[in-house]
Structures are given as structure tokens and as C-alpha cells.
Short mmCIF file of N, CA, C and O in Angstrom, two decimals:
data_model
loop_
_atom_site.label_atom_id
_atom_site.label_comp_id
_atom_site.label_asym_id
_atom_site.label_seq_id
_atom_site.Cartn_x
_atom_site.Cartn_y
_atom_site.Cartn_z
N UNK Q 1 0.83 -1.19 0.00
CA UNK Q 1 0.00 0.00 0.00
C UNK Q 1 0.87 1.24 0.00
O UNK Q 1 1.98 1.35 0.53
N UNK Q 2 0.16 2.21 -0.70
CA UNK Q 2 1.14 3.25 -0.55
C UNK Q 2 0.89 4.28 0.14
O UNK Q 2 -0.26 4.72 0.22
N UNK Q 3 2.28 5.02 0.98
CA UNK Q 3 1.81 5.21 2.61
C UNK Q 3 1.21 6.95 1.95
O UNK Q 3 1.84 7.56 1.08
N UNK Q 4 0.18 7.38 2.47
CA UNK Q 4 -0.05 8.42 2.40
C UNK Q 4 0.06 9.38 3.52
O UNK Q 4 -0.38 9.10 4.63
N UNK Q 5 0.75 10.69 3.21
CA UNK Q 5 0.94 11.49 4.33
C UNK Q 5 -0.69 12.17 4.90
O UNK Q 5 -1.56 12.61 4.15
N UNK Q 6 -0.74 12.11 6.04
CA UNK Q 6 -2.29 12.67 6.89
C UNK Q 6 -1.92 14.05 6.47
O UNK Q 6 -0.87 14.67 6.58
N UNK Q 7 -3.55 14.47 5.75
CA UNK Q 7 -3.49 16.06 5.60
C UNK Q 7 -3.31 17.08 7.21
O UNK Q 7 -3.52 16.46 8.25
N UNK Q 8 -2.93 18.60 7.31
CA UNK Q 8 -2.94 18.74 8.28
C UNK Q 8 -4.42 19.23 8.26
O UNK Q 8 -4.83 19.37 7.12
N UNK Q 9 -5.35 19.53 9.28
CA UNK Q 9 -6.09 19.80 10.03
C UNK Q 9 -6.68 21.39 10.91
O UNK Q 9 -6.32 21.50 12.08
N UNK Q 10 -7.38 22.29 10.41
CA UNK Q 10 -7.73 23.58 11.17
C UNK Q 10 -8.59 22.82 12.40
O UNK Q 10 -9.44 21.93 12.29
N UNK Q 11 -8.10 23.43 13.55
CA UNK Q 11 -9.27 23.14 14.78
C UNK Q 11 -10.38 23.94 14.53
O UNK Q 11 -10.39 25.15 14.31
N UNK Q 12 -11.79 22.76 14.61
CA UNK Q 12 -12.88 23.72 14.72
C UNK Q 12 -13.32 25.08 15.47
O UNK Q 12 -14.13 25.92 15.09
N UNK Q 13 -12.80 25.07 16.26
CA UNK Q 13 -12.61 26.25 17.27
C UNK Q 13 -11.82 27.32 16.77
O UNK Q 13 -12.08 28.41 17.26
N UNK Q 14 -10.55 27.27 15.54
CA UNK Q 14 -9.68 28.28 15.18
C UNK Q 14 -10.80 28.58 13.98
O UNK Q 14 -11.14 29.76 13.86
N UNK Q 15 -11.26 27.81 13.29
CA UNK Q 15 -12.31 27.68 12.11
C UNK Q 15 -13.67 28.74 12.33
O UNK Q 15 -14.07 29.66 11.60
N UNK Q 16 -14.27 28.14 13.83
CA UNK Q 16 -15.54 28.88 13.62
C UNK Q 16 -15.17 30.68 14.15
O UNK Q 16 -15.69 31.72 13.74
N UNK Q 17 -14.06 30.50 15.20
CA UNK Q 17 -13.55 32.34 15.15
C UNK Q 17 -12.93 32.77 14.39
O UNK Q 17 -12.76 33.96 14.64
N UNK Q 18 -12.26 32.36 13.20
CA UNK Q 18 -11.80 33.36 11.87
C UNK Q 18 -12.84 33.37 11.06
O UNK Q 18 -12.71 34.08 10.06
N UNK Q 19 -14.14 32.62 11.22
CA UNK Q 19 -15.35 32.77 10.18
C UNK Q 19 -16.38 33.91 11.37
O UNK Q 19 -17.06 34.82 10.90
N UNK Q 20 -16.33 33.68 12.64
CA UNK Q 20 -17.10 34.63 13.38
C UNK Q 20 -16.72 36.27 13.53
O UNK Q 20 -17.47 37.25 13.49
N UNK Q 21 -15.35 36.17 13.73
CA UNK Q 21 -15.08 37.66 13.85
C UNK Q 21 -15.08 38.27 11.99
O UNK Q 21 -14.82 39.46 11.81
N UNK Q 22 -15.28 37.66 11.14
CA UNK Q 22 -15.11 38.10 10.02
C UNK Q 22 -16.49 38.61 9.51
O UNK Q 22 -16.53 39.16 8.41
N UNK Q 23 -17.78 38.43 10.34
CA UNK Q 23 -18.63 38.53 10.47
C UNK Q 23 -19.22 40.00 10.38
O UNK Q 23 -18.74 40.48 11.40
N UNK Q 24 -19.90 40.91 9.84
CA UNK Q 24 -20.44 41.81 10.63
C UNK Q 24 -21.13 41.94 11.87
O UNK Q 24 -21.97 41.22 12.41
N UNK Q 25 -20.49 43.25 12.29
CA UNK Q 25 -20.73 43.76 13.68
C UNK Q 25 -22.48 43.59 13.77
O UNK Q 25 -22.78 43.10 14.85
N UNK Q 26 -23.35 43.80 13.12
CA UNK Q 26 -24.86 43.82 12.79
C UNK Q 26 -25.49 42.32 12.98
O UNK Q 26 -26.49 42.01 13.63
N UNK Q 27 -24.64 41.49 12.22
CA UNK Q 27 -25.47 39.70 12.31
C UNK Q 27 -24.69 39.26 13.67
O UNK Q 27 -25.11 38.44 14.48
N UNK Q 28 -23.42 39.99 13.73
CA UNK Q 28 -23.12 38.81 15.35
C UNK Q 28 -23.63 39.49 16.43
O UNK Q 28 -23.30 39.14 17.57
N UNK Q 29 -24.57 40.63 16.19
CA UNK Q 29 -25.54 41.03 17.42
C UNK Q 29 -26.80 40.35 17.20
O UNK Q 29 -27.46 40.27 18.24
N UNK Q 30 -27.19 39.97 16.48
CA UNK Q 30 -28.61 39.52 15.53
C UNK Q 30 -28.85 37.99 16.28
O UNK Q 30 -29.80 37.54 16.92
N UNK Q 31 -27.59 37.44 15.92
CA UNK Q 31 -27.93 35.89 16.45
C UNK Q 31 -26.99 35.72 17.51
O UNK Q 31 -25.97 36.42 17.58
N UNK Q 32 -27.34 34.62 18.50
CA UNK Q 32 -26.46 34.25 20.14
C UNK Q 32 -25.19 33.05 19.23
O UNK Q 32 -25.26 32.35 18.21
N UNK Q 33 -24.22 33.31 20.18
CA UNK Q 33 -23.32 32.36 19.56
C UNK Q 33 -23.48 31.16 19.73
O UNK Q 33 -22.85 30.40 18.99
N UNK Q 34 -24.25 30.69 20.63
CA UNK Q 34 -24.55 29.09 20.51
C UNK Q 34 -25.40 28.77 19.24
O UNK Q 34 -25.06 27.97 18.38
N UNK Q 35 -26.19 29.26 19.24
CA UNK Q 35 -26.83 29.11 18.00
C UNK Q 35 -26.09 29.39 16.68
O UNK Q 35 -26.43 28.69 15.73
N UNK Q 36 -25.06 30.37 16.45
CA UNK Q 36 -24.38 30.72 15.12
C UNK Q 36 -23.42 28.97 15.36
O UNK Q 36 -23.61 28.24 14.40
N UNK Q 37 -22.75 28.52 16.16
CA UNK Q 37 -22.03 27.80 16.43
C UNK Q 37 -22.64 26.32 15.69
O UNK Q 37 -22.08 25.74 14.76
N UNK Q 38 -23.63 26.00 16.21
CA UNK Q 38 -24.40 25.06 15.96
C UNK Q 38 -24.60 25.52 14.13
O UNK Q 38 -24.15 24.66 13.38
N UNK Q 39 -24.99 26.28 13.70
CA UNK Q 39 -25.07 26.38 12.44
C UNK Q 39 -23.42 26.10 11.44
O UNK Q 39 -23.29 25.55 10.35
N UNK Q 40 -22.48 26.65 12.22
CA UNK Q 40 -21.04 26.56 11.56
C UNK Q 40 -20.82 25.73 11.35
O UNK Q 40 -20.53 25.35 10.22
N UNK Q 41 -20.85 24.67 12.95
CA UNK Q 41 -20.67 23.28 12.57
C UNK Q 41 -20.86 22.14 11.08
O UNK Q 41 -20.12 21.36 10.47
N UNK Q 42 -22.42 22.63 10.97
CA UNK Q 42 -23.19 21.80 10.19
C UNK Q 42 -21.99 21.92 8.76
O UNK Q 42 -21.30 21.03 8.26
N UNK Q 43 -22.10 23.53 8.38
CA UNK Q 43 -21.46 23.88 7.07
C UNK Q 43 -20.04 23.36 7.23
O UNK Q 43 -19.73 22.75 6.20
N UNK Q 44 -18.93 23.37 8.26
CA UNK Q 44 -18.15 22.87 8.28
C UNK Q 44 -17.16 21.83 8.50
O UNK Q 44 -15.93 21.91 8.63
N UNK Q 45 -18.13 20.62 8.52
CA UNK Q 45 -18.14 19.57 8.65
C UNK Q 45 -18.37 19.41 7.16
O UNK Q 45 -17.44 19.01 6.47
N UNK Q 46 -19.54 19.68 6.62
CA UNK Q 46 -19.86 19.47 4.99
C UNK Q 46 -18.62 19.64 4.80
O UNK Q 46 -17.83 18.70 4.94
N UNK Q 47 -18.08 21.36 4.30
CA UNK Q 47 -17.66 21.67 3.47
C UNK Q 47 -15.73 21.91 3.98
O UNK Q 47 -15.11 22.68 3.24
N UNK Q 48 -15.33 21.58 4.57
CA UNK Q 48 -14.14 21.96 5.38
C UNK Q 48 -12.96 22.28 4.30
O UNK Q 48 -13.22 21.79 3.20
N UNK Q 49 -12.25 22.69 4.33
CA UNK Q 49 -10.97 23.00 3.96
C UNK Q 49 -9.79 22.36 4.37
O UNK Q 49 -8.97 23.28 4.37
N UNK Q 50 -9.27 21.47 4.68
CA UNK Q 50 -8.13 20.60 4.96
C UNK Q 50 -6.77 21.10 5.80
O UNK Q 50 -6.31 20.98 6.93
N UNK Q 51 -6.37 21.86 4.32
CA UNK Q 51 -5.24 22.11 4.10
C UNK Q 51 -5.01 24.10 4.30
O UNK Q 51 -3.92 24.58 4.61
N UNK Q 52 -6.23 24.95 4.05
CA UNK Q 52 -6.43 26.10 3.84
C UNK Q 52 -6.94 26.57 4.78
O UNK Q 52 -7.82 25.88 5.29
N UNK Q 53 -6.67 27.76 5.33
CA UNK Q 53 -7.03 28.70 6.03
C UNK Q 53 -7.50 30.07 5.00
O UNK Q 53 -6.95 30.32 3.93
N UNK Q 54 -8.84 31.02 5.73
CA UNK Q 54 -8.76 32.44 4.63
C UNK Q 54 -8.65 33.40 5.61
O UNK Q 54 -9.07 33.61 6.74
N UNK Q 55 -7.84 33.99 4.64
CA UNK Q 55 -6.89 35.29 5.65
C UNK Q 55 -7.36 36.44 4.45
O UNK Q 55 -7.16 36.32 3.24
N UNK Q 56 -8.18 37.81 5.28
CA UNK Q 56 -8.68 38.49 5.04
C UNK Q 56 -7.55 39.89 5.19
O UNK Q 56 -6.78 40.16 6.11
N UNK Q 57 -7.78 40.55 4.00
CA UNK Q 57 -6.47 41.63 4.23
C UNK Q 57 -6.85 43.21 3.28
O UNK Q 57 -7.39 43.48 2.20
N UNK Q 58 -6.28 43.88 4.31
CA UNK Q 58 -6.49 45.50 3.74
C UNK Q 58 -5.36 46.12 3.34
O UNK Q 58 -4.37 46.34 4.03
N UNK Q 59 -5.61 46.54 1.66
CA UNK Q 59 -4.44 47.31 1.04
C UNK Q 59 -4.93 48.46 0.56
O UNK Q 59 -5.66 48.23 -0.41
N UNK Q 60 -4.84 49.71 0.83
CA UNK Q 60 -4.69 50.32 0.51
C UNK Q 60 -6.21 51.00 0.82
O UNK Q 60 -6.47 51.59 1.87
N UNK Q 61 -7.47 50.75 -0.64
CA UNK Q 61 -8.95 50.63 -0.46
C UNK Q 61 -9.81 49.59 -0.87
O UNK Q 61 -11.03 49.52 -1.04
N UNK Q 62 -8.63 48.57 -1.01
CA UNK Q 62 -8.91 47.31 -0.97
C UNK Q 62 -8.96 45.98 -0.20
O UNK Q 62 -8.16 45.68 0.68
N UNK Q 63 -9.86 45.32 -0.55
CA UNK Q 63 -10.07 44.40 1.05
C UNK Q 63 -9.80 42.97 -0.24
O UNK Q 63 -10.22 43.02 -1.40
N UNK Q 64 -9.18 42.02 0.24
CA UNK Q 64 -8.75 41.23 -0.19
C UNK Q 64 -8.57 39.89 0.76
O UNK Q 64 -7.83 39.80 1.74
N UNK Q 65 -9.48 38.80 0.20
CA UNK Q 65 -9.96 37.61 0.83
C UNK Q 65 -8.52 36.45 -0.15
O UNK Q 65 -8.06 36.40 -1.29
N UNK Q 66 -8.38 35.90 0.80
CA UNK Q 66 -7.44 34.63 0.13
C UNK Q 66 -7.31 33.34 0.57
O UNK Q 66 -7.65 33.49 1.74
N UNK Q 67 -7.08 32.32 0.47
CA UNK Q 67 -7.18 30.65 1.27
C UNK Q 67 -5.44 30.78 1.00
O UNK Q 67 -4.90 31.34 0.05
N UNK Q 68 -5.06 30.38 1.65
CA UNK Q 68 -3.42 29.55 2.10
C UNK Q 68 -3.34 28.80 3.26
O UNK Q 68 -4.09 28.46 4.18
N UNK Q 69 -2.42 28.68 2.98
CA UNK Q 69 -1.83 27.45 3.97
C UNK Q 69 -1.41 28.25 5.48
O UNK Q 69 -1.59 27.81 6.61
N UNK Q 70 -0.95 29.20 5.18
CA UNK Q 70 -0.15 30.33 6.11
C UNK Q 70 -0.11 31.44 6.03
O UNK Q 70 -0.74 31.85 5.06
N UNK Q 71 0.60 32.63 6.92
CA UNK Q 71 0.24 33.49 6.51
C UNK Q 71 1.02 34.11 5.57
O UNK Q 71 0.47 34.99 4.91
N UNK Q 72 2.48 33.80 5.29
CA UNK Q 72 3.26 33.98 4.71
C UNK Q 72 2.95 33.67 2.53
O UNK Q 72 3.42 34.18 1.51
N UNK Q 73 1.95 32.60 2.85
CA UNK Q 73 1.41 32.27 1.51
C UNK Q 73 0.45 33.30 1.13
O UNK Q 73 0.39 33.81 0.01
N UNK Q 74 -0.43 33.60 2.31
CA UNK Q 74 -1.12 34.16 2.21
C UNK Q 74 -1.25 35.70 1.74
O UNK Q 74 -2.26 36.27 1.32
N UNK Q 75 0.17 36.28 1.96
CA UNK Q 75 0.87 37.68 2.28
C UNK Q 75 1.06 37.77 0.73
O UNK Q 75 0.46 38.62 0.08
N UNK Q 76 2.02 36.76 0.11
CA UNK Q 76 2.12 36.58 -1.39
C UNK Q 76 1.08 36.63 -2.11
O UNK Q 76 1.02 37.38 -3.08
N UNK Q 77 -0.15 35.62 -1.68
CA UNK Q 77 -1.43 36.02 -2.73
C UNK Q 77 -2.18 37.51 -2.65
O UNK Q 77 -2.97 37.98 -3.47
N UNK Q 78 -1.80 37.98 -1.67
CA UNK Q 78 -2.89 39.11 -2.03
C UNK Q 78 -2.05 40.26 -2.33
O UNK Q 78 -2.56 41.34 -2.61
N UNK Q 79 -0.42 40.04 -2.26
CA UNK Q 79 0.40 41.42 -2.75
C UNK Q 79 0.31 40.66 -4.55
O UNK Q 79 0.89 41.45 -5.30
N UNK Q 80 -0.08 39.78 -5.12
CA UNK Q 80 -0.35 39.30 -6.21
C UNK Q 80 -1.68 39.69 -6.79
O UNK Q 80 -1.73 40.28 -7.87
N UNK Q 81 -2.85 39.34 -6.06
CA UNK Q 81 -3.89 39.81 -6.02
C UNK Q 81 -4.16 41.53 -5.95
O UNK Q 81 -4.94 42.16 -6.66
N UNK Q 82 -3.57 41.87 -5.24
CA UNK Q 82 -3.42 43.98 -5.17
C UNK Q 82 -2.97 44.25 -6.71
O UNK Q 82 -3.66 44.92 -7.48
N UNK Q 83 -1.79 43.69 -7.03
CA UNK Q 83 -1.14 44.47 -8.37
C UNK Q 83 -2.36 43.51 -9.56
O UNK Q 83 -2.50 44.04 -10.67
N UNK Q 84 -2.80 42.78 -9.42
CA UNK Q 84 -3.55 42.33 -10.31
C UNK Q 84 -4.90 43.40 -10.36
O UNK Q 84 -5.58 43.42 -11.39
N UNK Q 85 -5.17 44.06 -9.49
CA UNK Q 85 -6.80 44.40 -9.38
C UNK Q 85 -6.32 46.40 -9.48
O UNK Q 85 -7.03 47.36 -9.78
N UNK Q 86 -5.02 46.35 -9.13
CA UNK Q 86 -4.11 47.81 -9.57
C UNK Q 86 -4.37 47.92 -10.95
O UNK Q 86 -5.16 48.79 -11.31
N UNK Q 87 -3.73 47.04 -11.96
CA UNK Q 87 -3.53 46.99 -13.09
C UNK Q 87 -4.86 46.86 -14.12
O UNK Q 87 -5.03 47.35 -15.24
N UNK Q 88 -5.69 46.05 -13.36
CA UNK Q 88 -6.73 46.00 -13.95
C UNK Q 88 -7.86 47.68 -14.07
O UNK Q 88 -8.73 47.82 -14.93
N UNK Q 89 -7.58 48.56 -13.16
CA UNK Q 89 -8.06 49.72 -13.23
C UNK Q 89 -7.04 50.91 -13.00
O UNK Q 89 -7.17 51.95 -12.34
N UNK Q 90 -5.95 50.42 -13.77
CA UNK Q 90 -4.85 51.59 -13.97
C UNK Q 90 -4.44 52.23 -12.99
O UNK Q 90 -4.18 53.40 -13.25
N UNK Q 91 -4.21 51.78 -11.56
CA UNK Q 91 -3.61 52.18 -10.73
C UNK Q 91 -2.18 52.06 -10.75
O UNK Q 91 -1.56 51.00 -10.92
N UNK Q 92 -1.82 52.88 -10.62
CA UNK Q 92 -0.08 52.85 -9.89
C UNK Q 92 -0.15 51.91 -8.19
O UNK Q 92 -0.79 52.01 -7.15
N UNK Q 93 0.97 51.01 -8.77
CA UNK Q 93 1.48 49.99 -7.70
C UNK Q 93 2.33 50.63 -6.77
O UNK Q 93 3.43 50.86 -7.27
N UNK Q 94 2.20 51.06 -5.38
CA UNK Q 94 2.83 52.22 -4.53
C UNK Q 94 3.92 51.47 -4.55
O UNK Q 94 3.84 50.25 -4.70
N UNK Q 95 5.29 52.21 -4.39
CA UNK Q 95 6.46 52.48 -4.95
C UNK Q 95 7.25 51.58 -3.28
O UNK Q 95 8.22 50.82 -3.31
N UNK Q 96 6.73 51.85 -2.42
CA UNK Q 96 7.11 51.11 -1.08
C UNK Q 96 6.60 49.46 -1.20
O UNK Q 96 6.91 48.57 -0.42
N UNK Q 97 5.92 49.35 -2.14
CA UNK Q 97 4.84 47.90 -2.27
C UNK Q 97 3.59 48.19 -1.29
O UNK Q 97 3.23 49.14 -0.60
N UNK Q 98 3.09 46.88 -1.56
CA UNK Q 98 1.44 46.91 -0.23
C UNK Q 98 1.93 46.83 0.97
O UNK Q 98 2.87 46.05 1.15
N UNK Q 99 1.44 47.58 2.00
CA UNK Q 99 1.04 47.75 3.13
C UNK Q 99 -0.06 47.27 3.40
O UNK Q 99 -1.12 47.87 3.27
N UNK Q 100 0.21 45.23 4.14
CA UNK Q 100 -1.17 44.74 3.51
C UNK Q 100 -1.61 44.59 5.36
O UNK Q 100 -0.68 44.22 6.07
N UNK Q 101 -2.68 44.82 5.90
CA UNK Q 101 -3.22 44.81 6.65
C UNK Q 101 -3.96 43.49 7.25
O UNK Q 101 -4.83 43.35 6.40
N UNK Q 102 -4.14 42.55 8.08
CA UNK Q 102 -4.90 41.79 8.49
C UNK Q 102 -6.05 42.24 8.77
O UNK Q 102 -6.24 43.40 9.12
N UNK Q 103 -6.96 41.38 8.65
CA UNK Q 103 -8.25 42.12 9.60
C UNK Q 103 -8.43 40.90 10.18
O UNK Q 103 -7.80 39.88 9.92
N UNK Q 104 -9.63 41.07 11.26
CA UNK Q 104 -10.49 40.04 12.27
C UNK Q 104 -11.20 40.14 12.26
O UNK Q 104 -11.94 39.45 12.96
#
């Protein structure tokens, strides 16, 4: 048999607070967190991501969503993603590069 390496694993708990705080301020007053919790579950059990984490990021006046592995992958896709969405509406690519922001 051929040995396969175990994918790594997000804890549900790191999972449902980078999907909760990413949330608006408006729906995570709207619904109690046991109840949003119980709903996360369901979807993330379906639908999980393995290997990916999404790391949400602010450049400039742009907000930029990405899946990686890390954050370091992650840092690369969206200074990739910035000059892609620059270029696409004739922006000048700031001369220091992105100043890319996390959010929560």
C-alpha cells in the first residue's frame, strides 16, 4: 500500500472564530453564539478546507480575501492579487509595495 501522508487539520474552534469575527458587527448582534455555532458546525463539517485557512487583508482601499496554507502564503497572494486588481483599473502599484493589513 502506498503510505499516504495525513493532511494537516484547522481546529474547529480556530475555524468557527476566523469565520465569526469576520462577520459583521450587525449579524453577530442579531444571532447568540450558541446558535451561530451550531449552524457553523453543520457547514463545516460538509464543506471543510483541509489544508487552507482564509486570511482576510487591507491594502490600501482594498479588502482582499485569500485561502493559504499560512500566513506567509497568504501575504504573497494578495500582494499578487493587489497588483492584479491595480492593473486592472490603472492604478499605480505604490512604490514602497502593499502595506497589507490583516483584519479580524
Amino acid at each position: 500500500m502506498l503510505d499516504h501522508p495525513k493532511p494537516k487539520t484547522v481546529s474547529f474552534e480556530t475555524a468557527f472564530r476566523d469565520w465569526w469575527w469576520s462577520q459583521p458587527q450587525s449579524f453577530r448582534d442579531s444571532i447568540g453564539l450558541s446558535a451561530a455555532r451550531a449552524c457553523f458546525r453543520g457547514g463545516y463539517t460538509a464543506g471543510k478546507q483541509t489544508t487552507e485557512r482564509r486570511f482576510v487583508f487591507k491594502a490600501g482601499r482594498l479588502r482582499i480575501t485569500v485561502w493559504a496554507t499560512g500566513v506567509v502564503e497568504a501575504k504573497k497572494k494578495a500582494k499578487a492579487e493587489a497588483d492584479f486588481r491595480a492593473a486592472k483599473k490603472g492604478w499605480p502599484i505604490p512604490k514602497a509595495g502593499w502595506q497589507l493589513q490583516e483584519e479580524r
